[in-house]
Amino acid sequence: MLDSPCLRPPRLAAWLVELFTSADQAECILGDLAEEFSDLASRSGVVSARRWYWRQSAKTIAHLAGAGFRVAPWSLAGVVLLGFLLERFSFALPERVIVAILRTQRPYSNLHYHFYVWLVTYGISIARVLQTVLIGCIVATFAKGREIVATTTLCIASRPLSVLLFFLLTGGHWPKFILPWPFLIIQVENLIGLVIGGGSVHEFRSVVARRFSRT
Amino acid sequence: MREYVGEFEHIVLLAVLRLGDQAYGVTVRREIEARTRREVSIGAIYATLDRLEAKGYVQSRVGGPTAERGGRSKRFFRVTAQGVSAVNRTHRALRSLTEGLDLLRNRT
């Protein structure tokens, strides 16, 4: 029934549902959704079945995320707090590492000048994304089975808190030497990095669980 | 302490009881929709069933994969004796609370 590509459920919706479920749960939830999709597609057409699949997926994600909060909320809060502290205390680390490299290697004084310019222009941004991916991985490792719930909670909780702290520290005035757009870009980079980290750990665990279930 | 089941937990337990050994996500969802005319998501069903399983009110087993499910397995549920007691307890409490109330006459 699901062999034809147009009769397959929307891949993106299925992937999003999978992100919020453990490997065992994903197997039966996606199976149930596929069974109902197949039945609905043969009765009411593929367009209607796809619409139904997306609606069900959104509701399912909302319920699973809600359940993720309700089950052991304190451990989730602890993991989110750990992520927040890691973010705060390692915030300046990428700059420090890059400045240390520049000091020891002195690339501007030799033929690696272009590398020096690249490192100063893009290196810090790339290092910051890698740093948040790593923090996302650490948070997801501790939030077993709730990787995406924990990392998205950290994103939602820490961004407004960071902006609020920033305003409090600057006395409610945006300093002229900090441009708003780069500041916002850094925040978005951090969000993406955290979710990528959480998603990577989730994918790794799912692959391992699938391999174990086959053997 | 005697535990009662919540409204949706109650509905899910009754649906699983009605379906017997054919109770899995799709059939439970359809049973609830057909009898309560309330649209429910698969996620809500599984979140509730997982909670009921943790309380010891239902047990689950994994069935074989089928082609119509894209080669994925079904997870069948059955209500345990503890679950049946919880349903009965909740029913008795509701019956006792509604006793003497003329609900049909007072309906607006």
PDB file of C-alpha atoms in Angstrom, chain A residues 80-91 135 154:
ATOM      1  CA  VAL A  80      18.056  22.584  31.387  1.00  0.00           C
ATOM      2  CA  LEU A  81      19.775  24.440  34.252  1.00  0.00           C
ATOM      3  CA  LEU A  82      22.984  22.499  33.542  1.00  0.00           C
ATOM      4  CA  GLY A  83      22.789  23.600  29.899  1.00  0.00           C
ATOM      5  CA  PHE A  84      22.137  27.206  30.905  1.00  0.00           C
ATOM      6  CA  LEU A  85      25.143  27.248  33.256  1.00  0.00           C
ATOM      7  CA  LEU A  86      27.364  25.617  30.630  1.00  0.00           C
ATOM      8  CA  GLU A  87      26.304  28.276  28.142  1.00  0.00           C
ATOM      9  CA  ARG A  88      26.948  31.126  30.574  1.00  0.00           C
ATOM     10  CA  PHE A  89      30.339  29.930  31.818  1.00  0.00           C
ATOM     11  CA  SER A  90      31.710  28.932  28.423  1.00  0.00           C
ATOM     12  CA  PHE A  91      30.350  31.959  26.548  1.00  0.00           C
ATOM     13  CA  ILE A 135      26.320  21.913  24.840  1.00  0.00           C
ATOM     14  CA  LEU A 154      16.782  25.338  26.992  1.00  0.00           C
TER      15      LEU A 154
END
